[in-house]
Coordinates of C-alpha atoms in Angstrom, one line a residue:
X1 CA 9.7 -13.0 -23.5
X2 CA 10.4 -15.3 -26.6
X3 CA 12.4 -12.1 -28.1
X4 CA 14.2 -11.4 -25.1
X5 CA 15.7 -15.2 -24.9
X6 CA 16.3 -14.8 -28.3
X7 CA 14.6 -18.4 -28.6
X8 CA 11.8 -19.3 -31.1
X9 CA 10.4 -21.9 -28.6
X10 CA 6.9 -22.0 -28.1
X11 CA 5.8 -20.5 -24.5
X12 CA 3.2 -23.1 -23.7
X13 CA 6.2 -25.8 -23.7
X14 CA 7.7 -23.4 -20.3
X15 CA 8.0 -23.8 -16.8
X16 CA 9.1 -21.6 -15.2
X17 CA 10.6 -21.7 -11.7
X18 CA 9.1 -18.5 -9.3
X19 CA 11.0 -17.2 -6.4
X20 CA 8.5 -17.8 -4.0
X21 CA 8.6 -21.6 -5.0
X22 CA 6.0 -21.5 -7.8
X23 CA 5.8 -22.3 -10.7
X24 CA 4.6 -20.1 -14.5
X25 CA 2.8 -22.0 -17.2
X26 CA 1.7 -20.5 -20.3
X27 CA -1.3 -21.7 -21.9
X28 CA -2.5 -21.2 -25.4
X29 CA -5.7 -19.7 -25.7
X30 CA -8.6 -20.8 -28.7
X31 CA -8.8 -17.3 -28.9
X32 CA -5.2 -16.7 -29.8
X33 CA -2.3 -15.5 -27.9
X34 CA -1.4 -16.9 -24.0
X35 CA -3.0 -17.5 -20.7
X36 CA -1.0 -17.9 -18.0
X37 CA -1.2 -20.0 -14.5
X38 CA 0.6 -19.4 -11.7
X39 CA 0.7 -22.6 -9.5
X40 CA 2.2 -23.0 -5.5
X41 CA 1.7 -26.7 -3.9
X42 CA -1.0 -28.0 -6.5
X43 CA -3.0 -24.6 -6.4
X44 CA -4.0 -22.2 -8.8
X45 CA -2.8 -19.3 -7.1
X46 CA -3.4 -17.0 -10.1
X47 CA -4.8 -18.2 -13.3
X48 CA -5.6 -16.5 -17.1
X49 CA -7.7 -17.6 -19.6
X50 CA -8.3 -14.4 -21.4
X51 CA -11.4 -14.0 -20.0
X52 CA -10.3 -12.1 -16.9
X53 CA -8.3 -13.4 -13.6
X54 CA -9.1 -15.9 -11.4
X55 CA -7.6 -17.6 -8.4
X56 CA -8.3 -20.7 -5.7
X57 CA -7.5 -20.8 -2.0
X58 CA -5.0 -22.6 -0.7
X59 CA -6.6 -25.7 1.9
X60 CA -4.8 -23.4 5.1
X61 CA -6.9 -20.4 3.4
X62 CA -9.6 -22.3 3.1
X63 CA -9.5 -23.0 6.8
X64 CA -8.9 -19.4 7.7
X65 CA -11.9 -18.1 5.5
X66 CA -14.2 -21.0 7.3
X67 CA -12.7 -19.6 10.8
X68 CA -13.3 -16.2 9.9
X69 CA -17.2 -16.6 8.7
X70 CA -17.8 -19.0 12.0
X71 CA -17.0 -16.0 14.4
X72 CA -18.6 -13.4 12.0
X73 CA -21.8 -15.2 11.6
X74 CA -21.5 -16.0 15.5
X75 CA -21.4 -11.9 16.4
X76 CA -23.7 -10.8 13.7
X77 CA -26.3 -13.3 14.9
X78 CA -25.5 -12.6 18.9
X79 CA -26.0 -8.7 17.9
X80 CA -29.3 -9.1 16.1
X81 CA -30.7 -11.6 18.3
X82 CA -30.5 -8.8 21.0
X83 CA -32.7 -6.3 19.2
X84 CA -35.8 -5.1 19.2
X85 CA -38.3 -7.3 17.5
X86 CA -38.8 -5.2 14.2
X87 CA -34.9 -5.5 13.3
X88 CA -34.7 -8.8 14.3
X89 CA -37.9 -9.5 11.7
X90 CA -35.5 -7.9 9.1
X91 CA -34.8 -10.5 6.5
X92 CA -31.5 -11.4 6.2
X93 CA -29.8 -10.8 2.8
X94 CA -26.4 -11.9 3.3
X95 CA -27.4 -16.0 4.9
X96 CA -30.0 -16.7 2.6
X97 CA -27.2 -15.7 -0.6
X98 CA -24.3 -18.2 -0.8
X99 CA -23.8 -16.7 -4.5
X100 CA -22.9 -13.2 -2.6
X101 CA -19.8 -14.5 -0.3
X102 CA -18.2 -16.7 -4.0
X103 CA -18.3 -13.3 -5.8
X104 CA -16.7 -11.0 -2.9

């Protein structure tokens, strides 16, 4: 990208305006080389630290996810309550791992 401006400025000193109203930051890694962080409205939409990609919720998605696991967790339970008694004594994996729903 440095090249193709035909600048010698450092990348980590860039902003740099996205289309959808982001913005592209480049970081400099310990390791060497960049990381790079894609930011909308205060939010880490996409984020690089060499170690692999990350990325936050925004607070509306945040709000949709807690919508979406109140009527999931409303059903499932409604469904198993209404089996017979050796399902129901199943133990339940999923409720009793908050760890589980952070790495899906």
């Amino acid at each position: 990208m440095e090249q193709a401006e035909g600048k010698n400025q450092n990348l980590a000193d860039k902003q740099i305006a996205l289309a959808g109203g982001g913005t592209l930051k480049f970081t400099i890694l310990t390791s060497g080389g960049y990381g790079v962080q894609i930011q909308s409205q205060g939010v880490n939409v996409l984020l690089n630290t060499g170690a692999g990609w990350g990325y936050e919720m925004t607070p509306v998605e945040l709000t949709k996810k807690d919508e979406f696991y109140s009527i999931y967790w409303k059903e499932y339970n409604a469904v198993k309550n209404g089996m017979n008694s050796e399902l129901k004594e199943l133990p339940d994996y999923l409720e009793k791992r908050p760890v589980f729903e952070a790495k899906a």
